[in-house]
Structure formats: structure tokens, C-alpha cells
Short mmCIF file of C-alpha atoms and ligand atoms in Angstrom, two decimals:
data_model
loop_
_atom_site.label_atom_id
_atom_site.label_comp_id
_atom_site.label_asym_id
_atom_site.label_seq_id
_atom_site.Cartn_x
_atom_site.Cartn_y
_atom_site.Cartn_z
CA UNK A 39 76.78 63.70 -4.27
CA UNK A 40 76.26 61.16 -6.89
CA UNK A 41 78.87 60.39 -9.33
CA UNK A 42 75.85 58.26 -11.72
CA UNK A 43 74.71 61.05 -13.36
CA UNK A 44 72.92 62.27 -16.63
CA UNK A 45 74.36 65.40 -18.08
CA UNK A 46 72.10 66.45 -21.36
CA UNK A 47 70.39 63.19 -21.07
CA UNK A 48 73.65 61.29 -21.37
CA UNK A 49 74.77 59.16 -18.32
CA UNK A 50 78.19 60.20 -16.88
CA UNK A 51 80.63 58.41 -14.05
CA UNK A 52 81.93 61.31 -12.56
CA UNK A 53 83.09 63.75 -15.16
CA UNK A 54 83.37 61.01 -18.43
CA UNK A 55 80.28 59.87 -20.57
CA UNK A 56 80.45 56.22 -20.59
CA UNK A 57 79.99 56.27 -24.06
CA UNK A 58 83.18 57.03 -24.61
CA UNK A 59 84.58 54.60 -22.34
CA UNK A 60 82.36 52.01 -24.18
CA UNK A 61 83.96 53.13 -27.43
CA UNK A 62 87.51 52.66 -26.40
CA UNK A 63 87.07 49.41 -23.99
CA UNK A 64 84.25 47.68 -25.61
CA UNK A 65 81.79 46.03 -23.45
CA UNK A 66 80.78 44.95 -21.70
CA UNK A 67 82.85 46.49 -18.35
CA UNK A 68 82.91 46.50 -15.09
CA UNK A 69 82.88 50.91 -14.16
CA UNK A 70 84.25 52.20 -10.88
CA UNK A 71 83.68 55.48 -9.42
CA UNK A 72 86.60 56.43 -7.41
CA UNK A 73 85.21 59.35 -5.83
CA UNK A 74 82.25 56.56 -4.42
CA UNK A 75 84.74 54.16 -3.43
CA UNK A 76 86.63 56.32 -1.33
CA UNK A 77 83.56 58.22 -0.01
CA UNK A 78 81.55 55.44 0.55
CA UNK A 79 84.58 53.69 2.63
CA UNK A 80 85.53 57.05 4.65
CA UNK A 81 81.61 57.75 5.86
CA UNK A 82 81.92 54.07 7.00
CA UNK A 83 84.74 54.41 8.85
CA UNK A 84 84.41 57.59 10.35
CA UNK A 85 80.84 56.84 11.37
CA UNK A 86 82.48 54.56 14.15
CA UNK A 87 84.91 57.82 14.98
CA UNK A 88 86.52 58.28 18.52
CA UNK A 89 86.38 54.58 18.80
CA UNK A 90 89.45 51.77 18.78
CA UNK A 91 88.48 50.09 15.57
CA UNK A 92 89.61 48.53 12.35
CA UNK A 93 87.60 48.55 9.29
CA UNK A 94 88.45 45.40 7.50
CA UNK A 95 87.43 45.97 3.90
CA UNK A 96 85.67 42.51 2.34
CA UNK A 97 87.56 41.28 -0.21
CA UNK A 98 85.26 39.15 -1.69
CA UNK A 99 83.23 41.98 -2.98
CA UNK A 100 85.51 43.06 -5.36
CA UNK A 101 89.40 42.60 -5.32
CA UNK A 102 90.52 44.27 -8.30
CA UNK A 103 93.84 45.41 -7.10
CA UNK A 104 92.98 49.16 -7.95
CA UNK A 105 90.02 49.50 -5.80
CA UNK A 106 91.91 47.30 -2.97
CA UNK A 107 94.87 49.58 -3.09
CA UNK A 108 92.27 52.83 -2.52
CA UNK A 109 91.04 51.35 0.43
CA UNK A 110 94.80 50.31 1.60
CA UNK A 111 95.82 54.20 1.02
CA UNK A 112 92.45 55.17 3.49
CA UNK A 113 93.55 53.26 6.16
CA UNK A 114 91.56 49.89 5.63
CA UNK A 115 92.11 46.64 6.88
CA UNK A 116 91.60 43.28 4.75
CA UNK A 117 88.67 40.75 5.05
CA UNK A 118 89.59 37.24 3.75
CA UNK A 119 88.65 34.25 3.23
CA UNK A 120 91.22 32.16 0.67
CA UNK A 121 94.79 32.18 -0.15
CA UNK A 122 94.31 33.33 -3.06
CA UNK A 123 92.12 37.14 -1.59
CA UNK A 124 95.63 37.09 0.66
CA UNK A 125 97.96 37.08 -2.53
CA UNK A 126 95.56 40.40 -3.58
CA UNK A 127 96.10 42.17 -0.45
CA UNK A 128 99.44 41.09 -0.13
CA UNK A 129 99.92 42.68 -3.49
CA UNK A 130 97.75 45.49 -2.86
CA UNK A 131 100.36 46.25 -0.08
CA UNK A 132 98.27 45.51 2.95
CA UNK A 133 99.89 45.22 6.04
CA UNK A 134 99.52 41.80 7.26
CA UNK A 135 98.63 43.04 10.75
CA UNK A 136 95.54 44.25 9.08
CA UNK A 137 94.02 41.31 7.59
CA UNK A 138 91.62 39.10 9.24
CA UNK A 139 90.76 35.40 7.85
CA UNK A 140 87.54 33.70 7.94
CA UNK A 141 86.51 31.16 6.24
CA UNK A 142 85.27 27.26 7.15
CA UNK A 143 87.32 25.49 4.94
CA UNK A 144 90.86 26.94 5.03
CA UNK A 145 93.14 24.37 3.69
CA UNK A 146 96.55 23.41 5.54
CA UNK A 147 98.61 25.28 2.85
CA UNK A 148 96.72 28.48 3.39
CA UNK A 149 97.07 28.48 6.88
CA UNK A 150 100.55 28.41 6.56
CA UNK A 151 100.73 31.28 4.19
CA UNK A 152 98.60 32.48 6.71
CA UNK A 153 100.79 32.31 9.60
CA UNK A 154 104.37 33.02 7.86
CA UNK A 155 102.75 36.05 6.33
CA UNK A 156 102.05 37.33 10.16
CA UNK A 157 97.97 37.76 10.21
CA UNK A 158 96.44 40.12 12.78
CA UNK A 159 93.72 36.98 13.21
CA UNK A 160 92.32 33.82 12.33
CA UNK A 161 88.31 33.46 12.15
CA UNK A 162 88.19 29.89 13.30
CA UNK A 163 84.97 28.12 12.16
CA UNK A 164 85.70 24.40 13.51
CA UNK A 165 86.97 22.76 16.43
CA UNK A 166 89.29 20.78 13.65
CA UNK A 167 90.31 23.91 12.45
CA UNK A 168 91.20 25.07 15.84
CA UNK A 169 93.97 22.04 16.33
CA UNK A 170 94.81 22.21 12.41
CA UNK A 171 96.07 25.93 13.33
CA UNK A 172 97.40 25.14 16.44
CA UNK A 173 99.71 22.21 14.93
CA UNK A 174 100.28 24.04 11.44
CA UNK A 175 101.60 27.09 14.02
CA UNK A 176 103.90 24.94 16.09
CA UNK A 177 105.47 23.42 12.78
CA UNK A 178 105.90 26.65 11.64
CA UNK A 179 107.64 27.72 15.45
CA UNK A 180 104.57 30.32 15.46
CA UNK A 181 102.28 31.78 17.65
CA UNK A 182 98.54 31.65 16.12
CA UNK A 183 96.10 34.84 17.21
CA UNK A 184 92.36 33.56 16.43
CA UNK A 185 89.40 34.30 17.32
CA UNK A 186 86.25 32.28 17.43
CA UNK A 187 83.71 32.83 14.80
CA UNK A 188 80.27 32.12 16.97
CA UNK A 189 76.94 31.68 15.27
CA UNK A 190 74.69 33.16 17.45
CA UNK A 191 71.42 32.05 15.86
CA UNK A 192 69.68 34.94 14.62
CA UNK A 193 67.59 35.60 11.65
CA UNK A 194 69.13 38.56 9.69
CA UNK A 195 65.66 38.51 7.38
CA UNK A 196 67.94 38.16 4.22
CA UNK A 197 67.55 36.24 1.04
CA UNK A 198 68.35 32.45 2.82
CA UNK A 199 71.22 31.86 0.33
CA UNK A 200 73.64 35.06 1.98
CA UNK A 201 72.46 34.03 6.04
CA UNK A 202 75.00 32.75 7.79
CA UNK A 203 74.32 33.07 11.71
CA UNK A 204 71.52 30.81 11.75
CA UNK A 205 72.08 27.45 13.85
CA UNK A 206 71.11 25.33 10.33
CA UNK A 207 73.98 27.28 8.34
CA UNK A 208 78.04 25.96 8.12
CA UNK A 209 78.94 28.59 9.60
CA UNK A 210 80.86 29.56 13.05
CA UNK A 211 80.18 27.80 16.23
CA UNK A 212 77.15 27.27 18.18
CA UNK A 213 77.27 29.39 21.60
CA UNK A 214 77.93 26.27 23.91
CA UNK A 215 80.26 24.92 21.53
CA UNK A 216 82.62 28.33 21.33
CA UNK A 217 82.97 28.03 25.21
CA UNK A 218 84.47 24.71 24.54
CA UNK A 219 86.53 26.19 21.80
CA UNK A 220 87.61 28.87 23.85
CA UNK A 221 89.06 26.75 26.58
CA UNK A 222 90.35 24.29 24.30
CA UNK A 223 92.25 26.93 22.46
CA UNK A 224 93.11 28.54 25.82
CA UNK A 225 95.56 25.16 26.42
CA UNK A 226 96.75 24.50 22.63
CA UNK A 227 100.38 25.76 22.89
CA UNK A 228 100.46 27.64 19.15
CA UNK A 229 96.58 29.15 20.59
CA UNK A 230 96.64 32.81 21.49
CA UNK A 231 92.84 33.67 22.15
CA UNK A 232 92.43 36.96 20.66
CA UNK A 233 89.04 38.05 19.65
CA UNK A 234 85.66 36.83 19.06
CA UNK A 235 84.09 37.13 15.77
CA UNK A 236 80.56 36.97 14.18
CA UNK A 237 79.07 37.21 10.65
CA UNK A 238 75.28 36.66 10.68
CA UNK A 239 74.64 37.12 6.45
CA UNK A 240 74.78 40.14 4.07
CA UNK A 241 72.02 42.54 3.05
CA UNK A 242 70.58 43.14 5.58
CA UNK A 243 68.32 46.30 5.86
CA UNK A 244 67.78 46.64 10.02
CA UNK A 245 69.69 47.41 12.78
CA UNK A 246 68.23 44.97 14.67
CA UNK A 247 69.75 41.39 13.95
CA UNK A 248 73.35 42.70 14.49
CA UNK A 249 71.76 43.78 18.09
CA UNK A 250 70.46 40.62 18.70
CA UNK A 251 73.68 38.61 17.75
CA UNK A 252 75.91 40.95 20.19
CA UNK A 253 73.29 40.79 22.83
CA UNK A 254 74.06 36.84 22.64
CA UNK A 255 78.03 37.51 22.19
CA UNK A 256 78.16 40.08 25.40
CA UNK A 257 76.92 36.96 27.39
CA UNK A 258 79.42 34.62 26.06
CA UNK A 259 81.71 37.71 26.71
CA UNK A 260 80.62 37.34 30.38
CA UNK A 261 81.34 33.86 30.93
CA UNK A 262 84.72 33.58 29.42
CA UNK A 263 86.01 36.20 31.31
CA UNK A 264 84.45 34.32 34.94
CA UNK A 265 86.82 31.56 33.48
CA UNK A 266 89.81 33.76 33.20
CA UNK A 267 89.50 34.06 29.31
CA UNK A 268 89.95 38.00 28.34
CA UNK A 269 89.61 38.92 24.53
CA UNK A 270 90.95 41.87 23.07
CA UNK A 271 89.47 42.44 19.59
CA UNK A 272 85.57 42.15 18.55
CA UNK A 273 84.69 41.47 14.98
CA UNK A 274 81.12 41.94 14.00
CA UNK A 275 81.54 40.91 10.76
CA UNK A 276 79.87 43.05 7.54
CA UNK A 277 76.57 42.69 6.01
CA UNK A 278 75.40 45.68 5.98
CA UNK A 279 72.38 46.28 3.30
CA UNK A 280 72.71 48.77 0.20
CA UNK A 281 69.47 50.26 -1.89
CA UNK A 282 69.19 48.14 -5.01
CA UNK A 283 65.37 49.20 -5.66
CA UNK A 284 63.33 50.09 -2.42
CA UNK A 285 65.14 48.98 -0.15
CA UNK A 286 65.83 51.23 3.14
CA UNK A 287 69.03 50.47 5.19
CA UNK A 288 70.21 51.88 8.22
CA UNK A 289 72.64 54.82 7.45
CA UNK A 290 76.79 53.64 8.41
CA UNK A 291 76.42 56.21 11.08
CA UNK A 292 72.88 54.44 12.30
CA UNK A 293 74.48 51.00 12.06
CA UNK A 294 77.43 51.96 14.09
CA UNK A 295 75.34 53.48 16.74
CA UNK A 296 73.64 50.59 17.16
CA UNK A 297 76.49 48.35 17.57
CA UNK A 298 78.42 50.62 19.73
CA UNK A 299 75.70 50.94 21.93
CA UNK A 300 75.43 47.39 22.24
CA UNK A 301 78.83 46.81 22.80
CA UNK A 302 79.04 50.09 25.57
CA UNK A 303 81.37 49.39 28.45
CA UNK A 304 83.21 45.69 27.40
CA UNK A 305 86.33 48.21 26.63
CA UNK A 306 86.92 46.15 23.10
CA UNK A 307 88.74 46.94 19.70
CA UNK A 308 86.26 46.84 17.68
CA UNK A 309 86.96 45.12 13.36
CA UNK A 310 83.65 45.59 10.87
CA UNK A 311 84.39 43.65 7.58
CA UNK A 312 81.87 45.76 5.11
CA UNK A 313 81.29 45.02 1.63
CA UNK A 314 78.91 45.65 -0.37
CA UNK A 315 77.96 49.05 1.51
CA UNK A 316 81.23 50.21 0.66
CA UNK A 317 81.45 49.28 -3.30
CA UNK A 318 77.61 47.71 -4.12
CA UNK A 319 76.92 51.59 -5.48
CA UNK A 320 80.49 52.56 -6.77
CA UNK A 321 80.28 50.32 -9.39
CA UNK A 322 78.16 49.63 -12.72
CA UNK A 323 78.08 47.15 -15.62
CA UNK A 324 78.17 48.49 -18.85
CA UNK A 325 76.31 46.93 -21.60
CA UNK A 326 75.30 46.70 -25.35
CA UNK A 327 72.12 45.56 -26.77
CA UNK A 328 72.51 43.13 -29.32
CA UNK A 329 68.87 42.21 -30.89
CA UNK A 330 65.60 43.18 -29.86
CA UNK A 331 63.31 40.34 -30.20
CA UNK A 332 59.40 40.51 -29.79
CA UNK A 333 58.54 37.01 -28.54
CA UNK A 334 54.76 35.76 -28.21
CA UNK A 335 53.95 36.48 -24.58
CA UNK A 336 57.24 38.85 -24.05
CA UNK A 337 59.38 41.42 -25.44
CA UNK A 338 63.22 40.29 -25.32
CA UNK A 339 66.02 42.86 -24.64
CA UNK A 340 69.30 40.60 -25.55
CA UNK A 341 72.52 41.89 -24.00
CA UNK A 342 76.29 41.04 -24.72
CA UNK A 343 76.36 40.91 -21.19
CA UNK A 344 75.34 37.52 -19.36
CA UNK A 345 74.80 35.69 -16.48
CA UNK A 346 78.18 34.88 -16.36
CA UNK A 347 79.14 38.31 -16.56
CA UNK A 348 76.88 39.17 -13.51
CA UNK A 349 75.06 35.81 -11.39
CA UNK A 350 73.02 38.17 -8.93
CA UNK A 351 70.04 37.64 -10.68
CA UNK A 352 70.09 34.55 -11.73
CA UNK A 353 71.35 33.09 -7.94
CA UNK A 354 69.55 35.24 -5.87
CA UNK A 355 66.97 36.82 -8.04
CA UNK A 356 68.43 39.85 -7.19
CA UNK A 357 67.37 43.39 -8.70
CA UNK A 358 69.46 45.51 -10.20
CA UNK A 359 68.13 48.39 -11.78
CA UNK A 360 68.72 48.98 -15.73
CA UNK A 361 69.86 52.67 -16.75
CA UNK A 362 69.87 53.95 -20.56
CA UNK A 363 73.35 55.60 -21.33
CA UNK A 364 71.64 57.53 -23.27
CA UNK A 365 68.17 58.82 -22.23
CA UNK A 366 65.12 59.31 -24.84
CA UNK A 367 61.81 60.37 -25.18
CA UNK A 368 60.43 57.48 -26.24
CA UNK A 369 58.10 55.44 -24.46
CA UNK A 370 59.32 52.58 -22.23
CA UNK A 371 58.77 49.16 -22.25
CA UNK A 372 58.34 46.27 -20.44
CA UNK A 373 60.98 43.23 -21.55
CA UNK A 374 63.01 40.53 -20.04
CA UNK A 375 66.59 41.59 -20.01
CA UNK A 376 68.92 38.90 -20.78
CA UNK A 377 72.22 37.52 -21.90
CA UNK A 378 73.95 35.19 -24.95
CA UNK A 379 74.11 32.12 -22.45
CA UNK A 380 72.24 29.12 -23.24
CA UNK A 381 69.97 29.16 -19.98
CA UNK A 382 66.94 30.46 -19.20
CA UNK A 383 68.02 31.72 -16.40
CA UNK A 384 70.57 33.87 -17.83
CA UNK A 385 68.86 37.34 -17.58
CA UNK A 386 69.45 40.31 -15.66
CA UNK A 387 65.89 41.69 -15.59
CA UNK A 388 62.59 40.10 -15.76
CA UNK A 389 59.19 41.97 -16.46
CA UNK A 390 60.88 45.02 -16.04
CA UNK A 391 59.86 48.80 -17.24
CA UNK A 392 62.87 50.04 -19.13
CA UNK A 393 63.72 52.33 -21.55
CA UNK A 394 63.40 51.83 -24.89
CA UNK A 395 66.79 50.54 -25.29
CA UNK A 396 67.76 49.42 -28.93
CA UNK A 397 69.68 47.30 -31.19
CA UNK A 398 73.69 48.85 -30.53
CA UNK A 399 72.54 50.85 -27.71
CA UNK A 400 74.24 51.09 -24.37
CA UNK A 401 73.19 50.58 -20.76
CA UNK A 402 73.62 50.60 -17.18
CA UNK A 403 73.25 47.77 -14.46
CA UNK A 404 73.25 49.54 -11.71
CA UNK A 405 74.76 48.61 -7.83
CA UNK A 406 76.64 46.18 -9.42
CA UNK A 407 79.86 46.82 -7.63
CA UNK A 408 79.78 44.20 -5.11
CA UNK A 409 79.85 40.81 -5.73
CA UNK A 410 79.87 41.47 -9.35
CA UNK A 411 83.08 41.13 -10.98
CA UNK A 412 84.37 38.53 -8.64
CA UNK A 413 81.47 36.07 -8.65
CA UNK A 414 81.98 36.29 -12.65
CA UNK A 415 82.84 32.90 -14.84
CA UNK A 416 83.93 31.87 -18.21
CA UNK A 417 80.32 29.93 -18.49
CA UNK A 418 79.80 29.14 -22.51
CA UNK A 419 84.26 30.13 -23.15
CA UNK A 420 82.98 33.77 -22.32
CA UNK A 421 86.33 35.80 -21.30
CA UNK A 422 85.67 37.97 -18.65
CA UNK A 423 84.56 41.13 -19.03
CA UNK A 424 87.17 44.21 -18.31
CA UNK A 425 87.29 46.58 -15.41
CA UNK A 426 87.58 50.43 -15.36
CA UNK A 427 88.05 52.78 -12.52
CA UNK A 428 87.34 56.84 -13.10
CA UNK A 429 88.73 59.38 -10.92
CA UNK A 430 87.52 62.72 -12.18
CA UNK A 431 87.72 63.15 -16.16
CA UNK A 432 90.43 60.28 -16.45
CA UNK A 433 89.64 56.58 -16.42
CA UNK A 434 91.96 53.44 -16.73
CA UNK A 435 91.40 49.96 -17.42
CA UNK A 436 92.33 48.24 -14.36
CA UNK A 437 91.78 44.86 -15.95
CA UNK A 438 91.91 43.84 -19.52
CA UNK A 439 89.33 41.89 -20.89
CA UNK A 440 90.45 38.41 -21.41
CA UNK A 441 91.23 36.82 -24.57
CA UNK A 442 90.72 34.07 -26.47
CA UNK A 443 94.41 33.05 -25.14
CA UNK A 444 93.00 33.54 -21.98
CA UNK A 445 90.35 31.32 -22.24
CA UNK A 446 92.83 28.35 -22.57
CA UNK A 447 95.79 29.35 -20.93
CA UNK A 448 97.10 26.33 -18.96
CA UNK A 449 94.82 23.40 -21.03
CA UNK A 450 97.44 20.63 -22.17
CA UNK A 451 96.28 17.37 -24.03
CA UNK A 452 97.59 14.45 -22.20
CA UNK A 453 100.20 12.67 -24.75
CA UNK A 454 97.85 9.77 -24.39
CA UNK A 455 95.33 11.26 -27.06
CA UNK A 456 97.64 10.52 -29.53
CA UNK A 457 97.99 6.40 -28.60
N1 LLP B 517 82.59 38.90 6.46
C1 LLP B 517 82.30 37.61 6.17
C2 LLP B 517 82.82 36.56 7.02
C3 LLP B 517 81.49 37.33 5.06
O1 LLP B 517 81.21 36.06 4.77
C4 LLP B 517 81.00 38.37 4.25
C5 LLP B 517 80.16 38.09 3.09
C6 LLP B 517 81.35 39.69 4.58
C7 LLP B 517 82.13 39.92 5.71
C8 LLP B 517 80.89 40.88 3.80
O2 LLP B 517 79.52 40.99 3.79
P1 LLP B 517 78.80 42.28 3.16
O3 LLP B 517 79.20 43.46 4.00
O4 LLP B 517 79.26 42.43 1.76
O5 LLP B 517 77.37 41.97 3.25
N2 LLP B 517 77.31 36.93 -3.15
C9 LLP B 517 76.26 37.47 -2.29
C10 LLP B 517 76.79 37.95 -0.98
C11 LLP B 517 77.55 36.90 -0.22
C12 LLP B 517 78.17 37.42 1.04
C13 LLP B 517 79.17 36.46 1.58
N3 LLP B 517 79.83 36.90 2.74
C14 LLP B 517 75.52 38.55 -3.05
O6 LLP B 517 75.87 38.82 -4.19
O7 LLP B 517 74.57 39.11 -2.54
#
């Protein structure tokens, strides 16, 4: 069931026509499909059914309260990696014993917020972090649970900017370097060894790298437990891949019997920290053409939405398909979709057959629930755009667009300008 759809050639999320959303909001907006959201998060989950686990929802995705409160109401755990994504889920009303913190530059005043808010687990990158946490903890007359995020060196055949398990990326520990960890943290006072944790990159489209990086993580299993080092909880991180364009990822259910397989028999609590499976497809950006311009080699489609709005393409020249609100018999094109920003790189399509969207018309970027909204900027004193959420015929702005006011709120000139 898709909840995307055209009704009498106009496009719908769930049962409202954008348009009229557009009409009352102005664009562009970030647009939510509740009924995804919570589907999308409950296949997920119950594809790893019968088992101990704890689906950690990523914050970094998208941490609009609203659609961090759904997930909280399903039964989700919390993904993190700042102070500020623990304020969110704080607020959301996560439990603390649901969140999990990675993350290789936490700063001191995090971890404290961290520790006094009562964590299930710290996702420690560093050996420094390691004794950071450990002394931060006794300050705080705390115990610390952590767990060692290992970088098992595997290729998860992603675009290079989103892999992180490879032994040339900042992140985790190598293998020989976690057993050190491990028995370091095994005699810091504030330690307790908890879990074991690995995040090898996101958008991935195959089982097999997350097979390959437990295959490595069962053996370092192995040899902390011949040196009396028992772990209770095993994170395997998110990553898994959506469909963007032609893209063909595993199914949840295909994913989790893959991992479960590979993890058969180690008797382990089990904590997944999807993403963008859960909200890449729940979500859309809603647009306006502003001009139409017919340049000598290309045909322009200019948007009032930007780079800023939406970096995908730009950073990772990332697809993201482009839907008329309204559909049309005319013929389609083939334009450059782009933004008001002063770069060329600000576009959200390139060379791309569209319809023949124009001047005042609306449209769709599709998938663009993940790593949308919150990778978003002010770039060129753009306020940010605002976010909706539909649940059946109803929808509600679950953040304003910012304002002008906005835009400046907490800029002071320094007395000085006036010497
Ligand atoms: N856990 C950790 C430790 C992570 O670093 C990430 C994503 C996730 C979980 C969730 O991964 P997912 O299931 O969403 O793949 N901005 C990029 C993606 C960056 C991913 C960063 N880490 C993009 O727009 O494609």
C-alpha cells in the first residue's frame, strides 16, 4: 500500500491532495506520511520477531519531534549521536534505557548529559574516549555501560562519502585495537563492558557486507569471551538501502535473516539503528516552479526549493526522483532541476526526463524523508523550509517555516562597532 498516490491525475499523501497543503503552508515543505512511518518502522521490527532485540530508530534521519514521538509510541529505541538528538528524544519522551550513543567526537559535556540522563549504552569510538567516559562517570559517582564500536573493514559498496567500516574511515576501532579496548575498559572502574557495536555505512543494497562484518565480530566475540570478557547486547548498526531509482535492496525481513543467521547460537540481544529504510520513502519535498528558462545547451526548471533545502544531490549526487502534483498530457522534457542558490551545484536533478512542469506549478521530490530535513541550512539567509505530517485526511504542520526573525535570532553587534 502506497500512500504517494495520484487520484484523477492529482498526487495525494494518503487521503489529502498536496495541493491543498501547498495552498495553506506554502512551499516549499517537508510531507510525512504517517501511515508509512509507522508501517515502514513495524515491518522492520517485526521482521526480527521472536528474537531479544531493540530497534533503535536513527535520529539523524529525521528528528522532527512528531515523527520521533510515532516511533516512541511503537516501541522504538533512540539512535544518537549529539547532545543535542538526546534533547529530541528526551523530549520526544524516550526512555533513556532505550537510547544508544555513537558518535567519535562526543564532547565532555555531552557525556555527562549522557550519563546523568541514564543511557542504555555508549558507542565508544576511541581509546581517549574510553578513559574520557570512564573519568566523566566516576565524577559523576556513575557506572558507564559501553560498548565498543569495531570497524571491521569491509566494503559496504556504497557511495564512499556514507562508508564507515572501512580501515581508512574515522570510524570505530580496528579489530586488534577493540581487544585492547575491551580489556582496558574491563579494569577502568566507571567501565561496564556491555555490548559490541558496528556501523559499516548507509545505503547499502546487499545482504552481504553486514555478513561479512559479523563474520569478523563473531571472532572477536570468541576471543573476548577465552579472556573472561562476556557481552550482553549486539548492535549492528543501520544502513540498510531504500529504492531511490533502480535500486534493489534486500527486503527488512531478508536483511534480518541474514543477520540472525549470522549471529545463530552467541545467545545475544540484538539493537539495529535503521534510518533511512524506515523514513527515506515516508517523506517528500514539496515544491514550486518559479521560471522556466530555455538556456543554450539546456532547458532550466528553477525551483523555490534549493540545495539548502535538500544537499543529497548536490553532496552525494544522489537521485531523487521528481513527481508532478499534478499530472498532464503533455509531453515531457528533459531539464536540469535546480534551486535560487548561487551555486552551480545547487540542483536537485540533472538531465532528467520530467514532466512538463511549469511556471507556478507544483512538484514532488520523492524519498526525501531521510536525511532531508535535518541535513537542511540557512545557505544564502534561506529560512528553513516547514514540515507536515498526514495521518489520513488531516495534516498538521509539525514545524513552522522559519522567519525572517528566525534567520537572526541570537546575532548581537559587539558595542565595539560603534567606537
Ligand atoms: N547508526 C550509525 C552509527 C550511523 O552513523 C548511521 C548513519 C545510522 C545508524 C543510520 O544509517 P541508515 O540506516 O540511515 O543508513 N547523509 C547521508 C547518510 C549518512 C549516514 C550517516 N550515518 C545520506 O543522505 O545519504
Amino acid at each position: 500500500m502506497h500512500h504517494f498516490v495520484y487520484r484523477n491525475n492529482e498526487l495525494y499523501c494518503e487521503d489529502v491532495p498536496i495541493r491543498k497543503i501547498a495552498e495553506k503552508v506554502g512551499t516549499p515543505f517537508y510531507l510525512y506520511s504517517h501511515a508509512t512511518l509507522k508501517r515502514h518502522f513495524l515491518i522492520f521490527n517485526e521482521a526480527f520477531e521472536g528474537l531479544e532485540r531493540l530497534v533503535c530508530f536513527s535520529a539523524k534521519a529525521n528528528t522532527n519531534l512528531a515523527v520521533l514521538k510515532l516511533f516512541e509510541s511503537l516501541g522504538s529505541g533512540l539512535d544518537i549521536v549529539s547532545g543535542g538528538e538526546l534533547y529530541r528524544g528526551l523530549n520526544a519522551g524516550f526512555s533513556p534505557d532505550k537510547i544508544v550513543y555513537s558518535g567519535v567526537g562526543k564532547r565532555t559535556e555531552e557525556i555527562d548529559y549522557a550519563l546523568e540522563a541514564g543511557i542504555l549504552m555508549f558507542n565508544v569510538e576511541s581509546l581517549e574516549e574510553l578513559e574520557l567516559i570512564n573519568k566523566r562517570a566516576g565524577f559523576l559517582r556513575t557506572q558507564a555501560p559501553v560498548a565498543i564500536r569495531v570497524n571491521p573493514d569491509v566494503d559496504p559498496k556504497t557511495h564512499p562519502y556514507i562508508s564507515t567500516g572501512l580501515k581508512k574511515n574515522k570510524f570505530g576501532i580496528d579489530m586488534e585495537t577493540a581487544i585492547d579496548g575491551y580489556k582496558m575498559a574491563s579494569r577502568l572502574k566507571n567501565i561496564t563492558i556491555v555490548g559490541m557495536d558496528c556501523h559499516i555505512g548507509s545505503q547499502i543494497t546487499e545482504s552481504k557486507p553486514f555478513t561479512d562484518a559479523l563474520e569478523s565480530l563473531k571472532n572477536l566475540i570468541d576471543e573476548l569471551r577465552n579472556i573472561g570478557i562476556q557481552i550482553k547486547y549486539m548492535d549492528v548498526g543501520g544502513g540498510l538501502g531504500i529504492t531511490y531509482n533502480d535500486e534493489s535492496p534486500p527486503h527488512p525481513r531478508e536483511y534480518a535473516r541474514a543477520i540472525v543467521d549470522s549471529l545463530k547460537g552467541l545467545d545475544l540481544h540484538l539493537i539495529l539503528e535503521p534510518g533511512r529504510v524506515i523514513v527515506g520513502n515516508a517523506g517528500i519535498l514539496v515544491s514550486r516552479v518559479l521560471f522556466r528558462k530555455s538556456g543554450k545547451v539546456k532547458e532550466f526548471v528553477i525551483a523555490d526549493a534549493g540545495m539548502n533545502d535538500l544537499m543529497r544531490p548536490t553532496l552525494y549526487d544522489a537521485f531523487h526522483a521528481i513527481a508532478p502534483v499534478k499530472k498532464t498530457e503533455d509531453e515531457q522534457i528533459t531539464a536540469d532541476v535546480v534551486g535560487p542558490i548561487c551555486e552551480t551545484g545547487d540542483f536537485l536533478a540533472v538531465d532528467r526526463k520530467i514532466s512538463d512542469v511549469k511556471k507556478g506549478d507544483l512538484f514532488a521530490v520523492m524519498s526525501a524523508g531521510a536525511y532531508g530535513f535535518t541535513m537542511s541550512s540557512n545557505y544564502c539567509s534561506r529560512p528553513r523550509a516547514a514540515e507536515v505530517m498526514v495521518k489520513d485526511d488531516r495534516f498538521h504542520v509539525v514545524r513552522e517555516r522559519e522567519s525572517y526573525n528566525d534567520l537572526v535570532d541570537g546575532e548581537s553587534l559587539p558595542p565595539f562597532l560603534d567606537d
